Tab-separated table of C-alpha atoms and ligand atoms in Angstrom:
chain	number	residue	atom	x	y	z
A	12	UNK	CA	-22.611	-65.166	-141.815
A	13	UNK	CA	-19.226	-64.356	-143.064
A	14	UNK	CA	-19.138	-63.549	-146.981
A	15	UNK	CA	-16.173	-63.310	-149.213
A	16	UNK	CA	-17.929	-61.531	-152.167
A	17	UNK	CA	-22.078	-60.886	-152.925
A	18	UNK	CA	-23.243	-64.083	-154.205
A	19	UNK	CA	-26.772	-65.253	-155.404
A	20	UNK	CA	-28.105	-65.280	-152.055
A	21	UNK	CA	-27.392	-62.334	-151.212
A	22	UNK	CA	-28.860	-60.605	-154.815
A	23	UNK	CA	-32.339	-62.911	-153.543
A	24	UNK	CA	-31.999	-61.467	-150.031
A	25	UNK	CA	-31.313	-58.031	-150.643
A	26	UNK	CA	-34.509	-58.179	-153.681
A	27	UNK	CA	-36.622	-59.110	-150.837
A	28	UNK	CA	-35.558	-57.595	-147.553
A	29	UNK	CA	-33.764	-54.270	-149.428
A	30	UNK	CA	-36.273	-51.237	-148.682
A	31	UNK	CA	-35.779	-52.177	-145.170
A	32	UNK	CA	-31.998	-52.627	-145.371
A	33	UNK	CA	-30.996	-49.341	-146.369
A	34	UNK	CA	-31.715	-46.474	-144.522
A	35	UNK	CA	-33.854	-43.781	-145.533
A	36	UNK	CA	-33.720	-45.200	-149.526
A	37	UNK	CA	-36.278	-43.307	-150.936
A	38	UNK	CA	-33.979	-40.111	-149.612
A	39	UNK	CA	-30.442	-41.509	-150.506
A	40	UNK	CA	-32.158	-42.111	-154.762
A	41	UNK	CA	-33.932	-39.103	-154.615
A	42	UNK	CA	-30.217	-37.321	-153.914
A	43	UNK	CA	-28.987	-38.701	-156.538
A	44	UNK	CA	-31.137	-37.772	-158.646
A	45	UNK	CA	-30.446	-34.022	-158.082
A	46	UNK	CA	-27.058	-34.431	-159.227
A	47	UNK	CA	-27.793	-35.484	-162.515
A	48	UNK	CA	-27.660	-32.817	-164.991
A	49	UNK	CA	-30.387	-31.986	-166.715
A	50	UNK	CA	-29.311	-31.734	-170.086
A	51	UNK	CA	-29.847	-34.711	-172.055
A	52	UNK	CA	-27.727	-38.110	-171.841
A	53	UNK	CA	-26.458	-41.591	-171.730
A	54	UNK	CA	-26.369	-42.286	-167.357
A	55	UNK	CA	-24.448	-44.871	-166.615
A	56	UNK	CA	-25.312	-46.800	-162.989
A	57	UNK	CA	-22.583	-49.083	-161.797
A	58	UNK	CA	-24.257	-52.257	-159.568
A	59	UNK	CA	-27.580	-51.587	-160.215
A	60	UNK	CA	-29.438	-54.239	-158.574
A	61	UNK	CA	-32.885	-54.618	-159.127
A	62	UNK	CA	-32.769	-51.367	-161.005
A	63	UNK	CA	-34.929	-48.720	-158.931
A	64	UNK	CA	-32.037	-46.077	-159.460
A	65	UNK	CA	-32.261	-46.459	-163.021
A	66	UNK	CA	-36.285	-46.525	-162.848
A	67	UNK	CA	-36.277	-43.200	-160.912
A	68	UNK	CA	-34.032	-41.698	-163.515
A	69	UNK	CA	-35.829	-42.860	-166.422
A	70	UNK	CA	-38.656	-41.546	-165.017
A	71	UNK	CA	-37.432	-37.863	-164.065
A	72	UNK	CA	-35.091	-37.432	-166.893
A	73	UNK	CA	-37.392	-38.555	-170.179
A	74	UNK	CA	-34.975	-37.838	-172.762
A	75	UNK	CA	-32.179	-39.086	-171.147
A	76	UNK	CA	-30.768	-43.315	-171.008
A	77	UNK	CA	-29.455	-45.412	-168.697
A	78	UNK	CA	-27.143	-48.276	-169.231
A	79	UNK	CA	-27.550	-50.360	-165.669
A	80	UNK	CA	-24.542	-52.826	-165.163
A	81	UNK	CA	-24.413	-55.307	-162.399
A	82	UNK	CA	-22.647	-58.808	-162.187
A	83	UNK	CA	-25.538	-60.996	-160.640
A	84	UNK	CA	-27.676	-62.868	-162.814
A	85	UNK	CA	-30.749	-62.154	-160.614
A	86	UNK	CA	-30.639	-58.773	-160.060
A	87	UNK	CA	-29.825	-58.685	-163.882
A	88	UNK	CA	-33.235	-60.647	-164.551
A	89	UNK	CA	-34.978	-58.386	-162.082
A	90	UNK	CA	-33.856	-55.363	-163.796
A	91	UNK	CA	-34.403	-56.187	-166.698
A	92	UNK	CA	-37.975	-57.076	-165.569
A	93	UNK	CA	-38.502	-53.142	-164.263
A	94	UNK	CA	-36.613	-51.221	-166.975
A	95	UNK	CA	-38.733	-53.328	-170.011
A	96	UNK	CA	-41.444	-50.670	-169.969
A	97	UNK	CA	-38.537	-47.765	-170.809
A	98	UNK	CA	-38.084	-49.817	-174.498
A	99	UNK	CA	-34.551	-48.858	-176.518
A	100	UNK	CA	-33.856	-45.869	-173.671
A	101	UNK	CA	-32.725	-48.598	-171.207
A	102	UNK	CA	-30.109	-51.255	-171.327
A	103	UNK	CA	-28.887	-53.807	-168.718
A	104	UNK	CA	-25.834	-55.668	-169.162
A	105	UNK	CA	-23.647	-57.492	-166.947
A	106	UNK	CA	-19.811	-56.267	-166.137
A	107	UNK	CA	-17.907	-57.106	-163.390
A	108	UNK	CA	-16.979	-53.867	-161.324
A	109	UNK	CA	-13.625	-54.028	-160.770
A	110	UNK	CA	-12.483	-54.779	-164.003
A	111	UNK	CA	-10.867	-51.964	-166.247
A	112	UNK	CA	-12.129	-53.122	-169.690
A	113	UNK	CA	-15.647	-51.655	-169.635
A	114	UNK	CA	-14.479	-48.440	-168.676
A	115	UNK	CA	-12.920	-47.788	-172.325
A	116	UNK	CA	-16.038	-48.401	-174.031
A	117	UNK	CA	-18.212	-45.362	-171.958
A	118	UNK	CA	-17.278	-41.660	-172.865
A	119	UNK	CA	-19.503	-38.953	-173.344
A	120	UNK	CA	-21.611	-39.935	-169.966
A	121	UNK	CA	-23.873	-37.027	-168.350
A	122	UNK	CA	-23.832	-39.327	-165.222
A	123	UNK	CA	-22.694	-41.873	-163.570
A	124	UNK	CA	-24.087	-43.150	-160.645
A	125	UNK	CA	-23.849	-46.279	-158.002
A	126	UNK	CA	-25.593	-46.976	-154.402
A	127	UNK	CA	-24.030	-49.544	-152.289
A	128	UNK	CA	-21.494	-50.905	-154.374
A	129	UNK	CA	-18.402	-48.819	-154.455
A	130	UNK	CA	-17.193	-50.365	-150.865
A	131	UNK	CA	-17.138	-53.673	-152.477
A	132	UNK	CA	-13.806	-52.485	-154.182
A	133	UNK	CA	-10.321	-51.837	-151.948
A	134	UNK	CA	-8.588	-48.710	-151.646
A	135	UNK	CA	-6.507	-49.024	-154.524
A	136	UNK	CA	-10.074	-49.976	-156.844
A	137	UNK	CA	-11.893	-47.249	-155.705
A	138	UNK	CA	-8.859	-44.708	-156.686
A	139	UNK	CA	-8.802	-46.277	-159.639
A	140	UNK	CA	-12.649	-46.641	-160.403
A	141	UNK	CA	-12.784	-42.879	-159.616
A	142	UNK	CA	-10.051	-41.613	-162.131
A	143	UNK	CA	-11.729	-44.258	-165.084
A	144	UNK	CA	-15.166	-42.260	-164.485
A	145	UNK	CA	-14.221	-39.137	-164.828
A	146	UNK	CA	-12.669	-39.705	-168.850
A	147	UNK	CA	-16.314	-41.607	-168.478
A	148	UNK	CA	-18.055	-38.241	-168.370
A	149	UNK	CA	-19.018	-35.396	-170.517
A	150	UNK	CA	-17.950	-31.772	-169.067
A	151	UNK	CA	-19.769	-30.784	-166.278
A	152	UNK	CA	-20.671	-34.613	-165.932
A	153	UNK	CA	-21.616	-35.944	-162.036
A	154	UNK	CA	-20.135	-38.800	-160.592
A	155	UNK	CA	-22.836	-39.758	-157.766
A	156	UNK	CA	-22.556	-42.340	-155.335
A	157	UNK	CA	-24.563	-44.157	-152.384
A	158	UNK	CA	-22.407	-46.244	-149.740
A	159	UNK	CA	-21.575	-47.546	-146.791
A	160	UNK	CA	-19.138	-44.857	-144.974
A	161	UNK	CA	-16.150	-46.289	-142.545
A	162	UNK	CA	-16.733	-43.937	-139.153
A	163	UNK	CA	-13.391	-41.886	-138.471
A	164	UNK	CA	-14.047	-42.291	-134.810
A	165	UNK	CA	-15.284	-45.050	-131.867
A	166	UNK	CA	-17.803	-42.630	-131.194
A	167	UNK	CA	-19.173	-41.970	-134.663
A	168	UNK	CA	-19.178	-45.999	-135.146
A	169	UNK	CA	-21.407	-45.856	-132.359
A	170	UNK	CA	-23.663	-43.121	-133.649
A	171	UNK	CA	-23.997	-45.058	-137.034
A	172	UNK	CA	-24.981	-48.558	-135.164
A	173	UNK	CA	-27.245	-46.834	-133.221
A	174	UNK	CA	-28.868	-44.557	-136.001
A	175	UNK	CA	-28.862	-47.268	-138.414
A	176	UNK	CA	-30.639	-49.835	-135.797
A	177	UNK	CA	-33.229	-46.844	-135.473
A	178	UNK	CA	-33.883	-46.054	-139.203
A	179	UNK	CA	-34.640	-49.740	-139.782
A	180	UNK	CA	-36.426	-50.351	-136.645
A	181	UNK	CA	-38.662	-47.163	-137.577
A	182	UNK	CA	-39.475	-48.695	-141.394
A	183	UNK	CA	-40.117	-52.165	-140.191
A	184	UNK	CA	-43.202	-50.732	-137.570
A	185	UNK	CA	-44.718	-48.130	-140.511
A	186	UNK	CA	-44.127	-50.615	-143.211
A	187	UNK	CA	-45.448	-54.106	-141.448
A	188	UNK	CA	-47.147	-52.634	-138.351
A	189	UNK	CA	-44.399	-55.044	-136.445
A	190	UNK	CA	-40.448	-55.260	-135.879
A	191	UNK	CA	-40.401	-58.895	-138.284
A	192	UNK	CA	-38.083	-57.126	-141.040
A	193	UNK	CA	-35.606	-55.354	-138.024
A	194	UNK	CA	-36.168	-58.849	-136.439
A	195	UNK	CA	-34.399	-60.114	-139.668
A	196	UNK	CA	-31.985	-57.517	-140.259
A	197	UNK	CA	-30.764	-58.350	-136.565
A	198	UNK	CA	-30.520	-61.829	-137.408
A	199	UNK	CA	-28.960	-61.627	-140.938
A	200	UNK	CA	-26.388	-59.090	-138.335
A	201	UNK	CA	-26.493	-56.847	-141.406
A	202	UNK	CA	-25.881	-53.647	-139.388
A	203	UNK	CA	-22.043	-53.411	-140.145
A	204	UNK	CA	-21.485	-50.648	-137.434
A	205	UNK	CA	-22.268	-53.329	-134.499
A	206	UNK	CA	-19.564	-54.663	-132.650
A	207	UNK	CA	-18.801	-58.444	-134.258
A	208	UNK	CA	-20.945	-57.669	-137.272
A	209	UNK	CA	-18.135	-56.554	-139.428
A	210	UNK	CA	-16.612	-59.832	-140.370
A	211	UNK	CA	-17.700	-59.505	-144.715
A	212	UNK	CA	-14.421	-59.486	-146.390
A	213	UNK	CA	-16.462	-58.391	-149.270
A	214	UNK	CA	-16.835	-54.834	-148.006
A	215	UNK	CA	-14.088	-51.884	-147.543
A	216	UNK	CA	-16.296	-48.705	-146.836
A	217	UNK	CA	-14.061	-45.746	-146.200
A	218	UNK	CA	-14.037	-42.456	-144.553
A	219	UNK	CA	-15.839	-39.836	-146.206
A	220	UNK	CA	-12.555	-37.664	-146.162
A	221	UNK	CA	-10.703	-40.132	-147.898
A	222	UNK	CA	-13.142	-40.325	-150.610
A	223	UNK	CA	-13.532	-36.475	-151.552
A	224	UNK	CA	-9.441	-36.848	-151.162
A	225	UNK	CA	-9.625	-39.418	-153.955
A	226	UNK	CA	-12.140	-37.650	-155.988
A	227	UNK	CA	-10.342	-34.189	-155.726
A	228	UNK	CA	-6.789	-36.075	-156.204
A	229	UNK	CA	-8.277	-37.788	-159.468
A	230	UNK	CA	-9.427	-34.108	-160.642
A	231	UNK	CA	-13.256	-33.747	-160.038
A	232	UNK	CA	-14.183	-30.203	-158.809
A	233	UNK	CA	-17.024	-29.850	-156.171
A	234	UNK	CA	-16.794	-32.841	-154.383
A	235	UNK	CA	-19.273	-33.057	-151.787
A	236	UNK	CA	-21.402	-34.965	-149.616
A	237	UNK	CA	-24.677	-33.969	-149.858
A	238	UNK	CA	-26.478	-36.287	-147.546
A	239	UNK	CA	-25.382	-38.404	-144.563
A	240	UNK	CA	-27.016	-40.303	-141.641
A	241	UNK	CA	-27.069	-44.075	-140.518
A	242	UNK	CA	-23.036	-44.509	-141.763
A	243	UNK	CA	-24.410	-44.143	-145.367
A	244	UNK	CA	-24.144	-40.638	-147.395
A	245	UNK	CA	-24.237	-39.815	-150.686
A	246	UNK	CA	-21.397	-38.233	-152.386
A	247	UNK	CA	-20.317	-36.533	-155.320
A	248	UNK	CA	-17.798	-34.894	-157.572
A	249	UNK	CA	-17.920	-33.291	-160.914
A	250	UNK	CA	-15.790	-33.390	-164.389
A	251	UNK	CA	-14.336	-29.846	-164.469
A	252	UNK	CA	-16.300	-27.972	-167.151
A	253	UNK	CA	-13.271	-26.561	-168.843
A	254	UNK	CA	-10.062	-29.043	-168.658
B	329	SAM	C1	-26.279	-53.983	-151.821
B	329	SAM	S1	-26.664	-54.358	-153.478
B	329	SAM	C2	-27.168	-52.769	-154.092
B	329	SAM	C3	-28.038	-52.870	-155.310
B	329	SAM	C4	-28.568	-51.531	-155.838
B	329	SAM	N1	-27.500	-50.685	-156.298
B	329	SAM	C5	-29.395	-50.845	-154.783
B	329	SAM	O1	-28.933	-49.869	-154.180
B	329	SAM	O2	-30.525	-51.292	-154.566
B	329	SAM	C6	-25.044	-54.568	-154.163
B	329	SAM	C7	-25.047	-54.786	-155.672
B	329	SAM	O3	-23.696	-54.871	-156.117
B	329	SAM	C8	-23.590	-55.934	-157.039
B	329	SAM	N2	-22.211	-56.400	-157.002
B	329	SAM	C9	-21.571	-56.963	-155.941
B	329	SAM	N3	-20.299	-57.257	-156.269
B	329	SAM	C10	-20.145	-56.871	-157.569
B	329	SAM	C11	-19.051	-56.913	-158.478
B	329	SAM	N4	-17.867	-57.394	-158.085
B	329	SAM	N5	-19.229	-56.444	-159.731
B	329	SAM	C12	-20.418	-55.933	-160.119
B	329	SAM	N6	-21.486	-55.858	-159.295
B	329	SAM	C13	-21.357	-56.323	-158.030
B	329	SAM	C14	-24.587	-56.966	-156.542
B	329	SAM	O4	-24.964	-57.884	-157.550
B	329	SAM	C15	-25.728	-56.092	-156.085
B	329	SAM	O5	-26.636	-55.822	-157.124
């Protein structure tokens, strides 16, 4: 199915079918985690879905907050939903991701973080997003982020159909005991890196090299990707301690 932009289908889709979808997720959050700082703070997630991200860091960081933003109503509701438990240390909102006017109203931010949302923005938005987060953060605030990477190479589009096919294949048979949920994620042709399966004009994944470009052209210092398989990685970059 073709999609122009994530609509409510694909929030109810991705609630239900989503630890299956992305590969190796528990991994990918728990890496993101480690770039948070530890020192107390408002974290700021960007897309947040159904709000595990946020969970895991209201969990690991106690005396920190998290402001989760997304734009769909039901992974707003669902969030919501999870966070309740975390009372006035949590707040979920809705913002729209490629707008500029939320950006203003967030300084002082020991983190901000995203999974699978920045490649929903072009070129020009992600440059733009990345220079808006770092007056976001605090000194020595992280910028962490989860995506979708665009292979440099035929052969390393290959590697990331195949590897992705294999990572959900594997969770499907220790999950269910069957291949049902890589049945479906064959069906829903959700594995971007297949030949004919990369027809979403929602999504714009780029090279990892372009984005530590951006993030070292916008001023971050240790930009890095600190995990990759599957044509996902997790990346990040930091606000320089002393400007
Ligand atoms: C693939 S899901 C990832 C959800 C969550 N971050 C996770 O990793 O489980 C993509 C998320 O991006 C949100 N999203 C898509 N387009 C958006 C936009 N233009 N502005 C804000 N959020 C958007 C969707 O509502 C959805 O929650």
């Amino acid at each position: 199915m073709t999609e122009v932009q994530w609509s409510e289908n694909s929030s109810e889709r991705f609630i239900q079918l989503g630890e299956f979808l992305v590969p190796h997720r528990d991994v990918q959050l728990d890496a993101i985690c480690a770039m948070v700082p530890e020192e107390p703070g408002l974290v700021v997630e960007l897309s947040c879905g159904e709000g595990l991200l946020a969970e895991r860091i209201l969990e690991r960081f106690p005396a920190s907050r998290v402001r989760a933003l997304d734009r769909s109503p039901a992974m707003l509701e669902a969030a919501a939903r999870r966070l309740e438990r975390f009372g006035d240390r949590q707040e979920v909102a809705s913002f729209e991701i490629a707008d500029t006017a939320w950006r203003s109203g967030l300084r002082d931010c020991a983190a901000v973080v995203s999974s699978l949302a920045v490649h929903h923005l072009d070129a020009a938005g992600k440059q733009r997003l990345y220079a808006d987060v770092l007056a976001m953060l605090r000194p020595g605030g992280a910028f962490v982020t989860a995506d979708v990477i665009e292979p440099a190479s035929p052969a390393a589009r290959r590697w990331a159909a195949t590897t992705y096919d294999e990572a959900v294949r594997q969770r499907s048979l220790d999950r269910l005991g069957d291949l049902s949920a890589f049945d479906e994620f064959e069906r829903l042709r959700w594995n971007l890196f297949q030949p004919g399966n990369d027809d979403d004009e929602m999504d714009h994944p780029a090279t990892i090299a372009r984005h530590l470009e951006w993030l070292g052209a916008a001023g971050y210092e240790g930009a890095d990707v600190i995990w990759a398989t599957a044509g996902h990685a997790v990346y990040v970059g930091f606000r320089p301690s002393r400007q």
